[in-house]
Coordinates of C-alpha atoms and ligand atoms in Angstrom, one line a residue:
M17 CA 0.1 -0.1 -0.1
E18 CA 1.2 3.5 -0.7
N19 CA 2.5 5.1 2.2
I20 CA 1.1 8.6 2.5
V21 CA 2.7 10.2 5.5
T22 CA 3.6 13.3 4.2
N23 CA 5.3 16.6 5.4
E24 CA 2.4 18.2 5.5
T25 CA 0.7 15.7 8.0
V26 CA 3.6 15.8 10.3
I27 CA 3.4 19.5 10.1
R28 CA -0.4 19.5 10.7
I29 CA 0.1 17.4 13.9
V30 CA 2.7 19.3 15.0
N31 CA 0.9 22.7 14.8
R32 CA -1.9 21.0 16.4
L33 CA 0.0 19.8 19.6
N34 CA 1.3 23.3 19.8
Q35 CA -2.3 25.0 19.3
L36 CA -3.5 22.4 22.0
G37 CA -0.4 23.1 24.2
N38 CA -1.4 26.8 24.5
L39 CA -4.9 26.1 25.5
S40 CA -4.2 26.2 29.6
D41 CA -5.7 27.5 32.7
D42 CA -2.7 28.8 33.9
A43 CA -0.6 31.8 31.9
N44 CA 2.7 30.2 33.0
C45 CA 2.8 26.6 32.1
L46 CA 0.5 24.2 30.6
S47 CA -2.5 22.6 32.7
R48 CA -5.6 21.6 31.5
F49 CA -7.6 19.8 34.4
Y50 CA -10.8 18.1 33.7
G51 CA -13.6 20.5 33.2
T52 CA -12.0 23.9 33.3
T53 CA -12.3 26.6 30.9
A54 CA -9.2 25.3 28.8
H55 CA -10.0 21.7 28.7
K56 CA -13.7 22.7 27.4
V57 CA -11.9 24.9 24.7
S58 CA -9.7 22.4 23.7
G59 CA -12.6 19.6 23.7
D60 CA -14.2 22.2 20.9
L61 CA -11.0 22.4 18.8
L62 CA -10.9 18.6 18.7
I63 CA -14.2 18.2 17.7
S64 CA -13.9 20.7 14.7
W65 CA -10.6 19.0 13.8
M66 CA -12.5 15.4 14.0
E67 CA -15.3 16.9 11.8
T68 CA -13.0 18.3 9.0
A69 CA -11.5 14.9 8.8
G70 CA -14.9 13.3 8.0
L71 CA -15.8 11.8 11.3
V72 CA -19.3 11.9 12.9
V73 CA -18.5 13.6 16.0
T74 CA -20.6 13.5 19.6
K75 CA -19.6 14.7 23.1
D76 CA -20.9 12.6 25.9
G77 CA -22.0 13.5 29.5
I78 CA -18.7 13.2 30.8
G79 CA -16.8 15.2 28.1
N80 CA -15.3 12.5 25.6
I81 CA -15.2 13.5 22.3
K82 CA -16.3 10.3 20.0
G83 CA -15.7 10.9 16.3
I84 CA -16.9 7.7 14.3
L85 CA -16.5 6.2 10.8
Q86 CA -19.2 4.1 10.1
S87 CA -18.7 0.8 8.4
K88 CA -21.4 -0.3 5.9
N89 CA -21.6 -3.4 7.5
K90 CA -24.8 -3.1 9.9
K91 CA -23.2 -6.1 12.1
A92 CA -20.0 -4.4 12.5
K93 CA -18.1 -4.1 15.8
H94 CA -16.3 -1.0 17.0
F95 CA -12.2 -0.4 16.8
V96 CA -11.4 2.2 18.9
M97 CA -8.1 4.5 18.7
G98 CA -8.0 7.2 21.5
S99 CA -6.2 8.6 24.2
H100 CA -6.7 11.6 26.6
Y101 CA -7.0 15.6 26.1
D102 CA -6.6 16.7 30.0
T103 CA -3.2 17.2 31.4
V104 CA -1.2 17.4 34.6
F105 CA -0.2 20.7 36.0
N106 CA 3.0 22.0 34.2
A107 CA 2.5 19.4 31.7
G108 CA 4.3 18.9 28.1
N109 CA 2.4 19.2 25.0
Y110 CA 2.5 15.4 24.1
D111 CA 0.9 13.3 26.8
G112 CA -2.6 12.3 25.4
P113 CA -3.2 14.6 22.5
L114 CA -0.4 12.9 20.1
G115 CA -2.5 9.9 20.1
I116 CA -5.8 11.7 19.3
L117 CA -4.3 13.2 16.4
L118 CA -2.7 10.2 15.0
G119 CA -5.9 8.5 14.7
I120 CA -7.6 11.7 13.3
E121 CA -5.0 11.4 10.4
V122 CA -5.5 7.6 9.9
V123 CA -9.2 8.4 9.3
K124 CA -8.3 11.1 6.9
R125 CA -6.2 8.6 5.2
I126 CA -8.8 6.1 4.9
L127 CA -11.3 8.3 3.3
K128 CA -9.0 9.7 1.1
E129 CA -8.4 6.1 -0.5
N130 CA -11.9 5.2 0.0
I131 CA -11.3 2.3 1.9
Q132 CA -14.3 0.0 3.1
L133 CA -14.2 -0.6 6.7
P134 CA -15.3 -3.8 7.8
F135 CA -15.8 -2.0 11.6
H136 CA -16.7 1.1 12.8
L137 CA -13.7 3.1 13.5
N138 CA -14.0 5.2 16.4
V139 CA -11.4 8.2 17.3
I140 CA -12.2 9.0 21.0
A141 CA -10.6 12.1 23.0
F142 CA -11.0 11.1 26.7
A143 CA -12.1 13.7 28.6
D144 CA -10.0 12.5 31.7
E145 CA -7.2 10.1 32.2
E146 CA -4.5 11.8 34.6
G147 CA -7.1 12.0 37.5
A148 CA -5.2 15.4 38.5
R149 CA -8.4 17.4 39.4
F150 CA -10.6 14.5 41.4
N151 CA -7.7 12.2 42.0
T152 CA -9.4 9.4 40.0
A153 CA -7.9 8.6 36.6
Y154 CA -9.8 7.3 33.6
L155 CA -13.1 9.2 34.3
G156 CA -13.8 9.4 30.2
S157 CA -12.7 5.9 29.4
S158 CA -14.7 4.4 32.5
V159 CA -17.7 6.1 31.0
L160 CA -17.1 4.3 27.5
V161 CA -17.1 1.1 29.2
K162 CA -19.7 1.4 31.7
E163 CA -17.5 1.4 34.8
F164 CA -18.3 4.8 35.8
D165 CA -19.0 4.8 39.9
K166 CA -21.7 6.8 40.8
T167 CA -19.8 7.7 44.0
W168 CA -17.2 9.6 41.9
L169 CA -19.8 12.2 41.2
E170 CA -19.6 13.2 44.9
R171 CA -15.9 13.7 44.9
T172 CA -14.7 17.2 45.1
D173 CA -11.5 18.9 44.1
D174 CA -9.0 21.2 45.9
D175 CA -11.7 24.0 45.9
G176 CA -14.6 22.0 47.4
V177 CA -16.0 21.5 43.7
S178 CA -18.0 18.4 43.3
L179 CA -17.6 16.8 40.1
N180 CA -21.5 16.6 39.8
D181 CA -21.2 20.3 40.1
V182 CA -18.5 20.6 37.1
I183 CA -20.3 18.3 34.7
N184 CA -23.6 20.3 35.3
E185 CA -21.6 23.6 34.8
N186 CA -20.3 22.1 31.4
K187 CA -24.0 21.5 30.7
G188 CA -23.2 17.6 30.7
D189 CA -26.0 15.3 31.0
I190 CA -25.3 12.9 34.1
D191 CA -27.9 10.4 33.0
D192 CA -25.9 10.4 29.7
I193 CA -22.8 9.0 31.8
F194 CA -24.6 6.0 32.6
N195 CA -25.7 5.5 29.1
A196 CA -22.8 6.3 26.5
F197 CA -21.3 3.2 26.5
I198 CA -20.4 0.5 23.9
P199 CA -21.7 -2.6 25.1
K200 CA -19.0 -5.4 25.6
K201 CA -20.3 -7.6 22.6
D202 CA -19.9 -4.8 20.2
W203 CA -16.2 -4.1 20.7
L204 CA -13.4 -5.4 18.2
G205 CA -10.6 -3.8 20.2
Y206 CA -8.6 -1.1 21.3
F207 CA -5.4 1.2 20.2
E208 CA -3.8 3.8 21.7
A209 CA -0.8 5.3 20.8
H210 CA 1.3 7.2 23.4
I211 CA 4.7 8.5 24.3
E212 CA 6.9 6.1 26.2
Q213 CA 7.4 8.7 29.1
G214 CA 10.6 6.7 30.0
P215 CA 14.0 6.3 28.6
I216 CA 14.4 2.9 26.6
L217 CA 13.6 3.7 23.6
C218 CA 16.4 6.5 23.4
K219 CA 18.6 3.9 25.0
E220 CA 17.7 1.8 22.1
N221 CA 17.8 4.1 19.6
L222 CA 14.4 3.2 18.2
P223 CA 11.5 5.8 17.2
V224 CA 8.7 3.3 18.7
C225 CA 7.9 -0.2 20.3
L226 CA 5.3 -2.3 21.5
V227 CA 3.7 -2.3 25.0
S228 CA 3.5 -5.3 26.7
S229 CA 1.7 -4.6 29.7
I230 CA 0.4 -1.6 32.0
A231 CA 1.3 -2.0 35.8
A232 CA -1.1 -2.1 38.7
Q233 CA -1.9 0.9 40.1
T234 CA -3.4 2.4 43.7
R235 CA -4.1 6.0 44.7
I236 CA -4.5 6.7 48.0
N237 CA -5.3 9.8 49.9
I238 CA -4.1 10.2 53.4
E239 CA -4.9 12.7 56.1
W240 CA -3.2 13.2 59.2
F241 CA -4.9 15.2 62.1
G242 CA -2.7 16.7 64.7
E243 CA -2.8 19.6 67.0
C244 CA -2.2 23.3 66.0
G245 CA -0.2 25.3 68.5
H246 CA 2.0 28.3 68.6
A247 CA 5.3 27.7 67.4
G248 CA 7.3 29.8 69.8
T249 CA 5.6 28.4 72.9
Y250 CA 4.8 24.8 72.7
P251 CA 7.3 22.2 73.9
M252 CA 8.7 20.2 71.1
D253 CA 7.8 16.8 73.4
L254 CA 4.4 17.8 73.5
R255 CA 3.5 18.5 70.1
N256 CA 1.5 16.5 67.7
D257 CA 2.5 17.8 64.5
A258 CA 0.9 16.4 61.5
L259 CA 3.6 17.7 59.1
C260 CA 6.3 15.7 61.0
A261 CA 4.0 12.5 61.1
A262 CA 3.5 13.0 57.3
A263 CA 7.4 13.3 56.6
E264 CA 8.1 10.2 58.6
F265 CA 5.9 8.6 56.6
V266 CA 6.7 10.2 53.1
L267 CA 10.3 8.7 53.8
E268 CA 9.2 5.5 54.6
V269 CA 7.4 5.3 51.5
E270 CA 10.8 6.1 49.7
K271 CA 12.8 3.4 51.6
I272 CA 10.4 0.9 51.0
G273 CA 10.4 1.8 47.2
R274 CA 14.0 1.8 47.1
E275 CA 14.2 -1.7 48.5
Q276 CA 12.0 -3.0 46.0
K277 CA 13.9 -1.8 43.1
T278 CA 12.1 -2.9 39.9
N279 CA 8.8 -4.3 41.4
L280 CA 7.6 -0.9 43.0
V281 CA 7.4 2.9 42.2
A282 CA 5.9 4.7 45.3
T283 CA 5.6 8.6 45.1
V284 CA 3.9 11.4 47.3
G285 CA 3.5 14.0 44.7
K286 CA 1.0 16.0 46.1
L287 CA 0.7 17.6 49.8
N288 CA -1.6 20.2 51.5
L289 CA -0.5 21.6 54.7
E290 CA -3.1 23.3 57.0
P291 CA -2.7 26.2 58.4
N292 CA 0.1 26.7 56.4
V293 CA 1.5 29.4 58.6
S294 CA 5.1 29.7 59.8
N295 CA 4.3 30.4 63.0
V296 CA 1.9 27.7 63.8
I297 CA 2.5 23.8 64.6
P298 CA 0.8 22.2 61.6
G299 CA -2.7 20.6 62.6
R300 CA -3.6 19.0 59.5
V301 CA -1.8 17.3 56.4
N302 CA -3.5 16.0 53.3
H303 CA -1.6 13.9 51.1
S304 CA -1.4 11.5 48.0
L305 CA 0.2 8.0 47.7
D306 CA 0.5 6.6 44.1
L307 CA 1.9 3.1 44.2
R308 CA 2.6 1.1 41.2
S309 CA 4.1 -2.3 40.3
P310 CA 3.6 -4.9 37.6
D311 CA 2.8 -7.7 40.4
D312 CA -1.0 -7.1 41.5
L313 CA -0.5 -9.5 44.6
F314 CA 2.8 -7.7 45.6
L315 CA 1.4 -4.4 45.1
V316 CA -1.8 -5.4 47.7
A317 CA 1.0 -6.7 50.1
I318 CA 3.0 -3.5 49.9
T319 CA -0.1 -1.4 50.3
K320 CA -1.0 -3.0 53.5
K321 CA 2.7 -3.2 54.6
L322 CA 2.6 0.7 54.2
K323 CA -0.7 1.2 56.1
R324 CA 0.6 -0.8 59.0
K325 CA 3.8 1.7 59.1
L326 CA 1.2 4.6 59.0
L327 CA -0.7 3.5 62.2
E328 CA 2.7 2.6 63.8
I329 CA 3.5 6.4 63.4
A330 CA 0.2 7.6 64.1
R331 CA -0.1 5.7 67.4
R332 CA 3.3 6.6 68.4
R333 CA 3.0 10.3 67.8
L334 CA -0.7 10.4 69.0
L335 CA -2.1 11.6 65.9
K336 CA -5.3 10.3 64.3
Y337 CA -5.5 9.5 60.4
K338 CA -7.8 9.0 57.7
W339 CA -6.6 6.1 54.7
S340 CA -9.0 6.4 51.6
I341 CA -8.3 4.6 48.6
M342 CA -9.4 6.5 45.7
Q343 CA -8.6 3.9 43.0
A344 CA -6.9 0.4 42.7
N345 CA -6.4 -0.8 39.2
P346 CA -5.1 -4.2 38.6
S347 CA -2.3 -4.8 35.8
V348 CA -3.4 -5.2 32.2
L349 CA -1.9 -7.4 29.6
C350 CA -2.0 -6.3 26.0
D351 CA -3.8 -8.6 23.5
S352 CA -1.3 -11.1 22.1
N353 CA -3.3 -11.1 19.0
L354 CA -3.3 -7.3 18.4
K355 CA 0.4 -6.9 19.7
Q356 CA 1.3 -9.5 16.6
A357 CA -0.3 -7.5 13.9
L358 CA 1.1 -4.3 15.6
G359 CA 4.6 -6.0 15.7
R360 CA 4.0 -6.7 12.0
S361 CA 3.2 -3.1 11.2
I362 CA 6.1 -1.8 13.0
I363 CA 8.4 -4.1 10.9
S364 CA 6.8 -3.1 7.7
S365 CA 7.2 0.4 8.2
G366 CA 10.8 0.0 8.5
V367 CA 11.7 0.0 11.8
N368 CA 14.8 -2.2 12.3
Q369 CA 14.1 -3.9 15.7
L370 CA 11.0 -5.0 17.4
I371 CA 10.8 -4.6 21.2
E372 CA 8.3 -4.4 23.8
I373 CA 8.2 -2.6 27.1
P374 CA 6.0 -2.7 30.2
S375 CA 4.3 0.6 31.2
G376 CA 4.6 2.0 34.5
A377 CA 2.2 4.9 33.6
G378 CA -1.3 4.3 33.4
H379 CA -3.4 4.6 30.2
D380 CA -7.3 4.6 29.3
A381 CA -6.2 1.0 27.8
V382 CA -6.7 -0.1 31.4
M383 CA -10.4 0.8 31.6
I384 CA -11.1 -0.6 28.2
S385 CA -9.4 -3.5 29.0
K386 CA -12.4 -4.8 31.2
V387 CA -14.2 -5.1 28.0
A388 CA -12.1 -5.5 25.0
P389 CA -8.8 -6.6 23.6
V390 CA -6.4 -3.7 24.0
S391 CA -3.1 -2.6 22.3
M392 CA -0.7 0.2 22.6
L393 CA 2.3 1.7 20.7
F394 CA 5.0 3.7 22.5
I395 CA 6.7 6.5 20.8
R396 CA 10.1 7.9 21.8
C397 CA 10.1 10.8 23.4
K398 CA 13.3 13.0 24.3
A399 CA 15.3 11.8 27.0
G400 CA 12.0 10.2 28.3
I401 CA 10.9 13.3 30.0
S402 CA 7.3 13.3 30.5
H403 CA 4.7 15.1 32.9
N404 CA 7.2 18.0 32.3
P405 CA 6.8 20.9 29.7
L406 CA 10.4 19.5 28.5
E407 CA 8.3 16.7 27.1
Y408 CA 9.3 16.5 23.4
V409 CA 8.9 13.9 20.3
A410 CA 10.9 14.8 17.0
P411 CA 8.6 15.6 14.1
H412 CA 10.4 12.2 12.4
D413 CA 9.4 10.0 15.2
I414 CA 5.9 11.3 14.7
A415 CA 6.0 10.5 11.0
E416 CA 7.3 6.9 12.2
A417 CA 4.1 6.6 14.7
L418 CA 1.9 7.6 12.0
K419 CA 3.3 5.1 9.5
V420 CA 2.8 2.4 12.1
C421 CA -0.7 3.3 12.9
D422 CA -1.7 3.7 9.1
N423 CA -0.3 -0.1 8.6
F424 CA -1.8 -1.3 11.8
I425 CA -5.5 -0.2 10.9
N426 CA -4.8 -1.5 7.3
E427 CA -3.7 -5.1 9.1
I428 CA -6.7 -5.2 11.0
I429 CA -9.1 -4.3 8.2
I430 CA -7.6 -7.3 6.5
L431 CA -7.8 -9.6 9.4
E432 CA -11.4 -8.8 9.5
N433 CA -12.0 -9.3 5.9
K434 CA -10.4 -12.7 5.9
K435 CA -12.6 -13.7 9.2
S436 CA -16.0 -12.6 7.1
N437 CA -14.8 -14.2 3.9
K438 CA -14.6 -17.6 5.7
H439 CA -17.9 -17.4 7.5
E440 CA -19.3 -16.5 4.2
Ligands
GLV5 C1 -1.0 9.0 34.2 O1 0.0 9.6 33.4 C2 -0.3 8.4 35.1 O2 0.1 7.4 34.9 O3 -1.0 8.5 36.4
MN6 MN1 -1.2 9.9 29.0
MN7 MN1 0.1 11.8 32.1

């Protein structure tokens, strides 16, 4: 098949990445949390790009932007290419949007070549994958697979605004959240192209590779309740300093993480302190705990171990605590058939070596795997830097990735056509 990845296509992707990168709620850096103004404007832009490409586009109650290219076959299943359009705070331009924009280009090519699809090809921009606002990742993809938990609507952000209120403010339809799913029987598969967010492709000098699996992840919110007091008068040995307790625990998290080497990464990335005044003993601390492991049982065991440690610190320091599991997702294996097809596509695109690596980062594929076979392509990003404004993908790697995406969707079309020919 003719390879139509042109300079013009890559320039369009790069320009669009930059356009989205300029849509931020913070004047000093890229920050596009779920449900904010920048988030909504970027969703509108994605709708216009999808429509221009020839997709029929809808937006569901949570804010997923769903473009579909229908097959003429009424019994056709759905194949979904997707990624997310929310970001972390102080983000880079590529984490999420690159996968969406590649999907849009694949659709453009299919229409240009007038290819008949044996399945409905969907390009979906998920509204929330990072979970940066409500500490619940995959809000978008959970809706698509009917895994959205009603209790999440009551969760509040740092300003006390609930998810329910954010959806209403954005004129989202709460009922639609429970109806906007693709039934399990109608799924053919899911494919996500995403930056690697790690250094292996740089080390191996490769533009892209297969993803073997996605690590299990548990997010916990921890609150320490001590006693505020005067920093000048209260004796050191009588204090119930919530920050000192949290600090002791954070170092324990690091120690256990370091001991485990490749089996665990453990991070406290967010911490709020009250009253946060220099001459008052901290009375309350609230912080996150993000634990990931390729080994599900190990992650459960280490979570229990850390909770025991927390209990011990709280008892010794005479503090109360609250331990709330915000989300717990098991590890996910990428589907072997899709992986083989993707591997062939990588090789036929001219990449001279095929490697596969596990993902420590979470992706919407985690949610989708509950109902469909999933596959992922990793794309090299400079020095493996991500969740950082220095995130960068070279245009020639974007071109390589698009070639692979094109070849992969062609492979799936051929495989599906073969299947239906057999059944005729
Ligand atoms: C998302 O990037 C995550 O892995 O938390
Ligand atoms: Mn991502
Ligand atoms: Mn991310």
